[in-house]
Each structure stands twice: as structure tokens, then as C-alpha cells.
mmCIF file of C-alpha atoms in Angstrom:
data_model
loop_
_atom_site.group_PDB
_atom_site.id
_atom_site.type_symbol
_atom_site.label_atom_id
_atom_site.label_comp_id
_atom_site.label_asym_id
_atom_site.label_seq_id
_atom_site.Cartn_x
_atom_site.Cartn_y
_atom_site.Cartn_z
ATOM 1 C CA UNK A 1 -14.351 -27.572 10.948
ATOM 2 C CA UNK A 2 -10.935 -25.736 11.012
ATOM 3 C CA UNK A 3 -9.517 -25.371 14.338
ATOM 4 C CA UNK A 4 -7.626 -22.270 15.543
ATOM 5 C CA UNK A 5 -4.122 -24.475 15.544
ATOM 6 C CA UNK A 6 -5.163 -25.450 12.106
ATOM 7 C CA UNK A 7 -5.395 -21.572 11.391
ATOM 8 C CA UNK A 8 -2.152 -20.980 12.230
ATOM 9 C CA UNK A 9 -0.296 -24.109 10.769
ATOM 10 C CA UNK A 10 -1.837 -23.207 7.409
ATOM 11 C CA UNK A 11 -1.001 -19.401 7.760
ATOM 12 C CA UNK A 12 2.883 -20.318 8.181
ATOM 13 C CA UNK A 13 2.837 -22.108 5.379
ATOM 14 C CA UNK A 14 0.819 -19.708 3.469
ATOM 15 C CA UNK A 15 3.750 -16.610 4.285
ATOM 16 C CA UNK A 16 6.477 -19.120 2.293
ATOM 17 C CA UNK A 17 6.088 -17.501 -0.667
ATOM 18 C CA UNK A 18 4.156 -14.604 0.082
ATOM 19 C CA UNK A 19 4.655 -10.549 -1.012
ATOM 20 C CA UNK A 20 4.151 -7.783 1.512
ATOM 21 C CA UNK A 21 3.665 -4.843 -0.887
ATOM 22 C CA UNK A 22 3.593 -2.143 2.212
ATOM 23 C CA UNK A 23 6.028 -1.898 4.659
ATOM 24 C CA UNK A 24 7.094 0.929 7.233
ATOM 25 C CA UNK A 25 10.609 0.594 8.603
ATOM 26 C CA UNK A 26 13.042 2.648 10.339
ATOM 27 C CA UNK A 27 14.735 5.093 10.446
ATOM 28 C CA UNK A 28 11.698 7.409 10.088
ATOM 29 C CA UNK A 29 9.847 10.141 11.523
ATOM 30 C CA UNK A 30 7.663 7.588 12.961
ATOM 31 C CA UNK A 31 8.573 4.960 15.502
ATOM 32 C CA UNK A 32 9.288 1.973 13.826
ATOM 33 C CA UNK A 33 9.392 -1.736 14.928
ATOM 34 C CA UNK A 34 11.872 -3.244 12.587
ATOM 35 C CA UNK A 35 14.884 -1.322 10.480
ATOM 36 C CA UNK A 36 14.774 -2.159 6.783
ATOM 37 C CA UNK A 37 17.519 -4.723 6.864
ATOM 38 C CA UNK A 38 15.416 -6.286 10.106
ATOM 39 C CA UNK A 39 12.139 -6.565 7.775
ATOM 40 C CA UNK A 40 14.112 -8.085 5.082
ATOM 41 C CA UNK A 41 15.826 -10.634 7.215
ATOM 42 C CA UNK A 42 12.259 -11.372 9.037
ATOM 43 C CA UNK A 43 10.218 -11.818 5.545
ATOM 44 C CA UNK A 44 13.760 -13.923 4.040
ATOM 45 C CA UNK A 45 13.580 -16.332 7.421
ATOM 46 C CA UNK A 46 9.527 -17.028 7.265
ATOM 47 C CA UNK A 47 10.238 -17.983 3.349
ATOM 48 C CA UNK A 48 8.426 -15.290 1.755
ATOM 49 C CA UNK A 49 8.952 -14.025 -1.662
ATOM 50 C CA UNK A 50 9.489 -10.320 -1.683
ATOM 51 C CA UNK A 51 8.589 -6.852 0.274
ATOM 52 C CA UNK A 52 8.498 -3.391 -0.290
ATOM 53 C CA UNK A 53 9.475 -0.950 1.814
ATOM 54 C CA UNK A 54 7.430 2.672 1.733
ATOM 55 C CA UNK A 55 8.256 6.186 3.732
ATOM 56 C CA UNK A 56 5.897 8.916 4.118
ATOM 57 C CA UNK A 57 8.778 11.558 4.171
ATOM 58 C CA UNK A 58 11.677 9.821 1.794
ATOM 59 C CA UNK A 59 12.353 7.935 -1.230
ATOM 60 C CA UNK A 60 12.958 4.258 -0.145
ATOM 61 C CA UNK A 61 14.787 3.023 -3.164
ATOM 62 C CA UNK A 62 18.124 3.164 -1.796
ATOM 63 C CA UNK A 63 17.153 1.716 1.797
ATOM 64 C CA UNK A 64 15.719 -1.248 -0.293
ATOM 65 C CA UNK A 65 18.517 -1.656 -2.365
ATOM 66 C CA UNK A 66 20.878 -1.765 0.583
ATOM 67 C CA UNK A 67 18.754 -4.150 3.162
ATOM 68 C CA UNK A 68 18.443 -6.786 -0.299
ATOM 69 C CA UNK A 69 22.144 -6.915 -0.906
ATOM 70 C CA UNK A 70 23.218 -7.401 2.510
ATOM 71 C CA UNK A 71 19.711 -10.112 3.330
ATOM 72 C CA UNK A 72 19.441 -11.682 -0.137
ATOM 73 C CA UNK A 73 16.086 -10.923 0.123
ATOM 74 C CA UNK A 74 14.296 -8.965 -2.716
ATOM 75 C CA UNK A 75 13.380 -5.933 -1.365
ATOM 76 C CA UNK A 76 11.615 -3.048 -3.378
ATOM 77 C CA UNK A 77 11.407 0.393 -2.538
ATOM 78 C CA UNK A 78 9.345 3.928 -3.934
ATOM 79 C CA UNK A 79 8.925 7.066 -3.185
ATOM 80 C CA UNK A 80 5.622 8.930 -2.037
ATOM 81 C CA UNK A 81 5.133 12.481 -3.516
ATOM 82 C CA UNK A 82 4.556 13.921 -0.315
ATOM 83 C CA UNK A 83 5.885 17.721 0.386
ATOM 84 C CA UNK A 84 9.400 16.265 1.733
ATOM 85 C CA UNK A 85 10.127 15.190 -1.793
ATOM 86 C CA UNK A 86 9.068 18.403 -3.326
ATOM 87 C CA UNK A 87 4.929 17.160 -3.487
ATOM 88 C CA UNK A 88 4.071 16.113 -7.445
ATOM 89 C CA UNK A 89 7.701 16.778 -8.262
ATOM 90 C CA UNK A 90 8.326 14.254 -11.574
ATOM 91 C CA UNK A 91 12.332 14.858 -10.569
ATOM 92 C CA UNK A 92 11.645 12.671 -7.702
ATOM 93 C CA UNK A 93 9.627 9.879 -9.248
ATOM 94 C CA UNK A 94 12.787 9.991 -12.118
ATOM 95 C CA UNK A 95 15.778 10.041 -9.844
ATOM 96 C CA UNK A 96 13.632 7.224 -7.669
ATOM 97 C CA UNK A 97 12.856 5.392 -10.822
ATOM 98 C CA UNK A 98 16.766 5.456 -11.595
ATOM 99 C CA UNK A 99 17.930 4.468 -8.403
ATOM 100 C CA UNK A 100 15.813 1.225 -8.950
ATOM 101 C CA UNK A 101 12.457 2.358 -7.254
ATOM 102 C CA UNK A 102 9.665 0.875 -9.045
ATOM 103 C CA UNK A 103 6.487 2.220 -6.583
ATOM 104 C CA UNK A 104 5.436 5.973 -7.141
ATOM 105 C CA UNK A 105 2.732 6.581 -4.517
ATOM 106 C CA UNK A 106 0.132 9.664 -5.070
ATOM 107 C CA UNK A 107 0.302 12.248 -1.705
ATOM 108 C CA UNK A 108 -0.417 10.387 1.422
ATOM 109 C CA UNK A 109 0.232 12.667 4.396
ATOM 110 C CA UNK A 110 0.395 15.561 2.326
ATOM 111 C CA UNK A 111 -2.811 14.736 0.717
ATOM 112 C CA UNK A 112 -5.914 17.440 1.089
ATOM 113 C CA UNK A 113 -8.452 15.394 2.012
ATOM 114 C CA UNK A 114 -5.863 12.800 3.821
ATOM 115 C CA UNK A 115 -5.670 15.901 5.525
ATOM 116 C CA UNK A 116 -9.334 16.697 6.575
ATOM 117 C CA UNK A 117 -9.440 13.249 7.826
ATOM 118 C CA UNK A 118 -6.653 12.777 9.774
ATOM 119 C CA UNK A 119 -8.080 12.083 13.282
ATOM 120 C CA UNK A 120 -8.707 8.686 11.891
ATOM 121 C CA UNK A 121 -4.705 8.020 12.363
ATOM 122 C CA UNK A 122 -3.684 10.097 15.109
ATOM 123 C CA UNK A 123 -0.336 8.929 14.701
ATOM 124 C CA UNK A 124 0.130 9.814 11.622
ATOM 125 C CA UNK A 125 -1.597 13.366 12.205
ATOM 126 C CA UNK A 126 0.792 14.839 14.917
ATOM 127 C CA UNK A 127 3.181 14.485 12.238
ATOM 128 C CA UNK A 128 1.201 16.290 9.327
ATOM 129 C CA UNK A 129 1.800 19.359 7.642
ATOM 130 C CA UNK A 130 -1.955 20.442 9.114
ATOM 131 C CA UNK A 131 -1.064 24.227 8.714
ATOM 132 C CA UNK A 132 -0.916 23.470 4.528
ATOM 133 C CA UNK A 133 -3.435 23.414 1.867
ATOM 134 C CA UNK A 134 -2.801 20.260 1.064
ATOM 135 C CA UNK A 135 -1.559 18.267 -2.578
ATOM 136 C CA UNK A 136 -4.239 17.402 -4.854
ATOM 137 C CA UNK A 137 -3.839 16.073 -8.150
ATOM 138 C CA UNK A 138 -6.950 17.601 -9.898
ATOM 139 C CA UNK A 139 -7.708 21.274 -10.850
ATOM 140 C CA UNK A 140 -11.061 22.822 -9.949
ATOM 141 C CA UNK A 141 -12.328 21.850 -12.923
ATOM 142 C CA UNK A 142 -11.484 17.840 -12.272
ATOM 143 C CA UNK A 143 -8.544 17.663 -15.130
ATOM 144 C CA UNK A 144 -5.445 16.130 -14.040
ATOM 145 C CA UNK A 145 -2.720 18.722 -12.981
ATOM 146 C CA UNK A 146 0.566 18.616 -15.667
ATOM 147 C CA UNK A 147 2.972 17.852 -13.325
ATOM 148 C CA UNK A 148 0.603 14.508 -12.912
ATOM 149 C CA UNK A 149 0.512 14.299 -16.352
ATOM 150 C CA UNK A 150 4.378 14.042 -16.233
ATOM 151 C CA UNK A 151 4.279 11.805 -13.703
ATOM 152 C CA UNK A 152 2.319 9.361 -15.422
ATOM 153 C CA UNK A 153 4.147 9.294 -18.167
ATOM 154 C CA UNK A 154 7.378 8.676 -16.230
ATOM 155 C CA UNK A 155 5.455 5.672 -14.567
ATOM 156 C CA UNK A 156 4.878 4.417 -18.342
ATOM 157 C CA UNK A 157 8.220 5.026 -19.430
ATOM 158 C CA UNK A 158 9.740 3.807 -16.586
ATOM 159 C CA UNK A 159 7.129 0.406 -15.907
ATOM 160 C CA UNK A 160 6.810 1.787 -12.374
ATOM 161 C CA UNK A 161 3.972 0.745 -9.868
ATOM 162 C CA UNK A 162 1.280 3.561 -9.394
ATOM 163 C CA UNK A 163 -0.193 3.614 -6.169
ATOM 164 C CA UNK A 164 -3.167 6.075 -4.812
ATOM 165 C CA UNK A 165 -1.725 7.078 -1.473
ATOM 166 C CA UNK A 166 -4.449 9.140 0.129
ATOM 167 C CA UNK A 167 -5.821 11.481 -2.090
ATOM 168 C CA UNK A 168 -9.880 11.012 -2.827
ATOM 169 C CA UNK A 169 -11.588 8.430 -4.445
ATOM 170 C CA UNK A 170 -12.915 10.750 -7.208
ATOM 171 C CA UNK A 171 -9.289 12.258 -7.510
ATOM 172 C CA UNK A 172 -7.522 8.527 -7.954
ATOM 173 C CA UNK A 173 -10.528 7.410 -10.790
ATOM 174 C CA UNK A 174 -9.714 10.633 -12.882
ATOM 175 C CA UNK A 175 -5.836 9.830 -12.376
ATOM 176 C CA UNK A 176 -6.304 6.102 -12.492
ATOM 177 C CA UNK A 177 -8.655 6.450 -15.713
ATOM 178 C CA UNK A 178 -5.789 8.630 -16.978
ATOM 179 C CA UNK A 179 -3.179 6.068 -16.703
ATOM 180 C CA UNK A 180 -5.252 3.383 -18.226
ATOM 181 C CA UNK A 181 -5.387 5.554 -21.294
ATOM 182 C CA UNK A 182 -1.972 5.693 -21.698
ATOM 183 C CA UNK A 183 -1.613 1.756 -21.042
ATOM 184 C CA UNK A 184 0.201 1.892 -17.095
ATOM 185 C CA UNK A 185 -0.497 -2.164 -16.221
ATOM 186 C CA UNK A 186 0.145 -1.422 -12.476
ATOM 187 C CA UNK A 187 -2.325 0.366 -10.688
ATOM 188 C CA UNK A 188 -2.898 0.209 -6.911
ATOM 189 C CA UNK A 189 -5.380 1.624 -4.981
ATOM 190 C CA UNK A 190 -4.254 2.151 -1.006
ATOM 191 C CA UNK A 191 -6.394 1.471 1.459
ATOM 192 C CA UNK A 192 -9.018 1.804 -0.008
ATOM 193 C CA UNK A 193 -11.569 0.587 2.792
ATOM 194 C CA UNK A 194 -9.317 2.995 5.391
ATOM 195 C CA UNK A 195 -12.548 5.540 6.630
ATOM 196 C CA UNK A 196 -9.973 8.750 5.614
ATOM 197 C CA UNK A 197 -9.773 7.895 1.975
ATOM 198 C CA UNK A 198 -13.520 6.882 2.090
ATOM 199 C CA UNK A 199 -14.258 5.172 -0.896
ATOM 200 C CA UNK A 200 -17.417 3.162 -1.522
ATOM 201 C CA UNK A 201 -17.387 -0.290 -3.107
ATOM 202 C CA UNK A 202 -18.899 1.231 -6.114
ATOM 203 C CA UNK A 203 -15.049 3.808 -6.544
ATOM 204 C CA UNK A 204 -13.341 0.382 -5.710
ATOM 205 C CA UNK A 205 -15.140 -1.637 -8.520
ATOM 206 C CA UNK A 206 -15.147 1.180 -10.854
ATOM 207 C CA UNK A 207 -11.195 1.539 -10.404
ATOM 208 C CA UNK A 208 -10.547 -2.477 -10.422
ATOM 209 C CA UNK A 209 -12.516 -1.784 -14.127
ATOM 210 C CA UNK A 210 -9.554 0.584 -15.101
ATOM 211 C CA UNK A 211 -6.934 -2.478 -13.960
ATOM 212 C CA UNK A 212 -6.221 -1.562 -10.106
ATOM 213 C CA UNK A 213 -5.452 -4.031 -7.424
ATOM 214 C CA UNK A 214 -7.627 -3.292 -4.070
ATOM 215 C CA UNK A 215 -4.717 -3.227 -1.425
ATOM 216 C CA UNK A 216 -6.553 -3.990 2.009
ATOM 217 C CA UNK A 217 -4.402 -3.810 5.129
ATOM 218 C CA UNK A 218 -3.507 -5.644 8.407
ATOM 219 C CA UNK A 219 -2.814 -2.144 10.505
ATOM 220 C CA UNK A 220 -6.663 -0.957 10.130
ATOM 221 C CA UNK A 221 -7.365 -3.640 12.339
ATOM 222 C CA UNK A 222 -5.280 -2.242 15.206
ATOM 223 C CA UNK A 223 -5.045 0.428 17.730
ATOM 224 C CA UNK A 224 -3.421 3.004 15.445
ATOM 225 C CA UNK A 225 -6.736 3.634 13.742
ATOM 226 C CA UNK A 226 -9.529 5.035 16.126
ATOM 227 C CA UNK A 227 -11.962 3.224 15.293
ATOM 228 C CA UNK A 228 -10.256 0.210 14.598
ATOM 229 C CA UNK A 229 -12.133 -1.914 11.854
ATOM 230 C CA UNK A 230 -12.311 -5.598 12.170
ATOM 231 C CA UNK A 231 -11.653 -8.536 10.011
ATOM 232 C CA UNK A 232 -14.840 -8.711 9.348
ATOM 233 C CA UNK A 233 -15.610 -5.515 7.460
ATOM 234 C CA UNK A 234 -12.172 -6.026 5.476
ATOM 235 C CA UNK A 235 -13.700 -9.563 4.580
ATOM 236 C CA UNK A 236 -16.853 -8.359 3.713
ATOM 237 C CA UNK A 237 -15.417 -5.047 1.492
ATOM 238 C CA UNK A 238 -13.228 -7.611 0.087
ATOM 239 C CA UNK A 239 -16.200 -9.909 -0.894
ATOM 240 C CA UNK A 240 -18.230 -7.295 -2.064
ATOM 241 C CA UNK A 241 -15.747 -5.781 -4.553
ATOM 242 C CA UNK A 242 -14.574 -9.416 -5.634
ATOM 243 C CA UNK A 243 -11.260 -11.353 -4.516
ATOM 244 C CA UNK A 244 -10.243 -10.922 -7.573
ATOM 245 C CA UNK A 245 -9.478 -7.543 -7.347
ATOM 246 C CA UNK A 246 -7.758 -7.396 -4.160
ATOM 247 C CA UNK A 247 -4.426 -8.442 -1.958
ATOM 248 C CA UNK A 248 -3.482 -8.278 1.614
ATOM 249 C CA UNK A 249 -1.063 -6.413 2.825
ATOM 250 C CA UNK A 250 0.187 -5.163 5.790
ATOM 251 C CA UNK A 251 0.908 -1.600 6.213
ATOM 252 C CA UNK A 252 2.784 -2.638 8.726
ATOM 253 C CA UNK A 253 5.974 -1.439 10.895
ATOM 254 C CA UNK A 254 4.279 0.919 13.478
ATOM 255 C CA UNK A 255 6.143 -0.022 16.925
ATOM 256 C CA UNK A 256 3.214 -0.493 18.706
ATOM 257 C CA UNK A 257 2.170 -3.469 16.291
ATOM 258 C CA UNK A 258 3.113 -7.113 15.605
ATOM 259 C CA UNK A 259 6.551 -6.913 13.480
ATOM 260 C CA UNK A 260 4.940 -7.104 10.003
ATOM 261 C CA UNK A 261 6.135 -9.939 9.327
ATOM 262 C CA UNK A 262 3.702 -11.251 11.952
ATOM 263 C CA UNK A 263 1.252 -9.407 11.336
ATOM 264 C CA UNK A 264 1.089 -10.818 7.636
ATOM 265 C CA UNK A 265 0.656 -14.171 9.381
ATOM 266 C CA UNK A 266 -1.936 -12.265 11.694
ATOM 267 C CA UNK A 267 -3.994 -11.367 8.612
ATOM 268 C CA UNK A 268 -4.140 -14.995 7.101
ATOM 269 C CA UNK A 269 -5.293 -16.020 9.914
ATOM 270 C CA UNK A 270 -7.985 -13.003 10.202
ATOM 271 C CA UNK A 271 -9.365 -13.908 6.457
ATOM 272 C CA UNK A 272 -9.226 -17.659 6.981
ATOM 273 C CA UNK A 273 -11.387 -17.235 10.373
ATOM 274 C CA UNK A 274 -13.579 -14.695 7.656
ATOM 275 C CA UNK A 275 -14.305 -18.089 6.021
ATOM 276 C CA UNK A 276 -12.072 -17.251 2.840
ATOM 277 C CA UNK A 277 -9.959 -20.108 1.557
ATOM 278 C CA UNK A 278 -6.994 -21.534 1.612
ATOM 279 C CA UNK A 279 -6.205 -20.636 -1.844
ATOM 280 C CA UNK A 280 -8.263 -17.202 -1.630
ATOM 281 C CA UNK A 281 -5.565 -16.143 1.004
ATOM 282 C CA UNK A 282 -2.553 -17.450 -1.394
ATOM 283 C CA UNK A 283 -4.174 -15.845 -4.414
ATOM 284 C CA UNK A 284 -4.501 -12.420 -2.744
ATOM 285 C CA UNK A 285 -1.003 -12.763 -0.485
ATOM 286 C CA UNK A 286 1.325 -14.511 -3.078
ATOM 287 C CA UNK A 287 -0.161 -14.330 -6.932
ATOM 288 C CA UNK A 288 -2.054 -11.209 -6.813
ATOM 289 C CA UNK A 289 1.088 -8.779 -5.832
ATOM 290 C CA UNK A 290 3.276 -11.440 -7.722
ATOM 291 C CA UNK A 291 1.309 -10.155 -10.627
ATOM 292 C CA UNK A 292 1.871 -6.083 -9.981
ATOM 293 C CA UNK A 293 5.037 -6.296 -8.247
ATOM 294 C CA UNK A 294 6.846 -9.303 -10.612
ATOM 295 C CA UNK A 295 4.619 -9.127 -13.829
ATOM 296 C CA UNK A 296 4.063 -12.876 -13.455
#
């Protein structure tokens, strides 16, 4: 049986290699544990493959941009269409998407029901815009908004990463089953297993059926979510919806947590204790966002 020294030999050499598709780093409204050149240099000295950097309040593209060409590490940015960036604004997603941004994430903190569910993350909450209505994608009769419709078709055009941010589970199907239609490969659904999106196994298998990636995450684990979960809820969502249609990742960055690249390396070790394997934990830190992120 695997000792806990084994556990954390095998997770160092599981991070060479490795993608961390969700990253917080500074400067931001939020506190931040490592600048974007620091998180590039950190992932680039543990031997990992690639990160992406992500902003509640601010396109990222240029930040990543910057921290690759002075680290040498490859370093992706986005932007989330949150009310900073003019909320489901398809100028922001283009001038992102021409900058080199290749994530478009749906509203996170600007989100509606993000929004009515915000005293899971009180961290994030002090910062929300609580006095607004909130972003939604959908009308009232469930049909995707145009500007979304815009958006998508800037993701297709553009081969961009879609992401679900924090909107509901029945809003991300109708936009997810959207972009399926018009043939978007990369489809990512945040958090999924965070309790202030809320979606069931049954939203996270239907949307792996319409080609998204389950993103589960090291920071849900920690004190910035009251409750905290535990490994072992991630591992058993994870089972339940099939390792095949998720990754780890770390939504990492929050000042109060492990640097992120240590808390990827936190994580491995987390899902190996969970009994998952060796190569379960490569496939679903390494191949699985190599896949979205790469297209290999």
C-alpha cells in the first residue's frame, strides 16, 4: 500500500508536464498570492506544461502574454464577461480574442444566480455587484440572448475556449447545447461541483454529452468556501460523472492558500489518497486540458 512519502514523490513528478487551466494572480481586486510573472516562473520551475491565468474584473490576455515572454513559460489568458468588461459585450471577447486570449468565460461574479449564492464564497461576495440584477444568458422564455449568440459565434470563428463561469446549470446546457450546434470543440464547465453553481451529476453528464470537460478545483477544498468540501466528495462527483469527462484544476491564487502551484501538487495528492491512479491523475492534470487548451 502507497505510503504518504510515496504520495508526494509521485505527485512531483506528476506536475512535470501538467496544465493548470485556472489561475488567479495579481494585481487584482482580490488579494493575490503570486503576480502573473510569479505563477509562470513557479509552474516553468516544477516542469509543468502550461497555465492560464483568469480575472474576475479584466481581460487577462495581455498579463499572459507579458509573464510568457519574460518566463518562457506558456501562459494563456481570457477574459470573463463580467460587468467590468461591459457584461455579454462580444467587443470584449473580439478585442481579447485579438490580443491572443483564447478563454471566454460566461458571467462569474456578475452572474444572477452566482449572485443569490454568494455566501458560499464570502470572499468573493464583499466584492460583488450585490445591488444588480445580475447577467444571465437566457431570456424568460429559455432562448439564448443575441449578444450570446454573437458571442458564440466569435468563440467559433475565433477557436476560443468556452467556459461556464457561474451562471446556472440549466442556463450553461441551453448555451452549451447551442455551441455544440454550431461545432465549438472546447467547452468547459466551471466548477461544476462548487454548491453556488449547484449542478447535479445528471447537468454534468448531460453537458459532458454536448463535449464539455468537468473542471473540478483544488480551492473548494479550503477555507475560502464555507463549507469547505473535501477530497472526497470531489472524488466521488468525479467518479460518478466519469474521469473521462473531467480535469483538475486549481482555481488557485487566493493569498490565504498554498501558491497554486502547490496546491496543484496538493490536489494529486488529494485524488491519489481518493484511491484514483497514477495515470487517472495524469490523464485529468496533463492530457485532458492538453486536449482543450492545446488540441492534442
Amino acid at each position: 500500500m502507497a505510503s504518504s512519502a510515496d504520495f508526494e514523490a509521485t505527485s512531483r513528478s506528476l506536475l512535470r508536464g501538467s496544465i493548470d487551466m485556472h489561475i488567479h494572480s495579481g494585481p487584482d481586486i482580490f488579494p493575490r498570492s503570486v503576480t502573473s510573472v510569479m505563477a509562470a516562473e513557479q509552474a516553468r520551475d516544477a516542469g509543468m506544461r502550461a497555465i492560464v491565468l483568469k480575472s474576475h474584473s479584466t481581460d487577462t490576455a495581455a498579463r499572459a502574454e507579458l509573464a510568457q515572454e519574460l518566463t518562457g513559460m506558456s501562459v494563456t489568458g481570457g477574459v470573463a464577461l463580467n460587468y467590468p468588461v461591459g457584461g455579454l459585450n462580444p467587443y470584449a471577447v473580439l478585442e481579447s480574442a485579438r490580443q491572443g486570449g483564447r478563454v471566454v468565460w460566461l458571467p462569474t461574479l456578475g452572474a444572477r444566480h452566482f449572485l443569490a449564492h454568494a455566501g458560499n464564497v464570502p470572499i468573493l461576495q464583499e466584492k460583488s455587484p450585490l445591488e444588480s440584477s445580475g447577467l444571465v444568458v437566457t431570456d424568460e422564455t429559455g432562448n439564448l440572448l443575441p449578444e450570446v449568440e454573437d458571442i458564440l459565434r466569435l468563440v467559433k470563428e475565433y477557436d476560443l475556449i468556452l467556459c461556464s463561469g457561474h451562471v446556472s446549470p440549466s442556463d450553461a446546457i441551453a448555451t452549451f447545447r447551442r455551441a455544440s450546434e454550431l461545432g465549438i470543440k472546447r467547452l468547459v464547465v466551471t466548477h461544476p461541483h462548487a454548491k453556488f453553481v449547484g449542478a447535479e451529476v445528471e447537468d454534468m453528464k448531460e453537458l459532458a454529452v454536448l463535449g464539455a470537460m468537468n473542471e473540478m478545483h483544488y480551492a473548494f477544498v479550503t477555507q475560502v468556501i464555507h463549507p469547505p468540501q473535501t477530497f472526497e466528495y470531489i472524488a466521488e462527483v468525479i467518479r460518478s460523472v466519469g474521469v473521462q469527462h473531467c480535469y483538475l484544476a486549481t482555481d488557485g491564487g487566493q493569498r490565504v492558500n498554498p501558491v497554486p502551484v502547490e496546491a496543484f501538487r496538493l490536489f494529486m495528492v488529494g485524488m491519489l489518497e481518493q484511491g484514483f491512479s497514477e495515470g487517472e491523475v495524469r490523464y485529468m492534470t496533463a492530457e485532458a486540458p492538453a486536449k482543450i487548451l492545446l488540441g492534442q
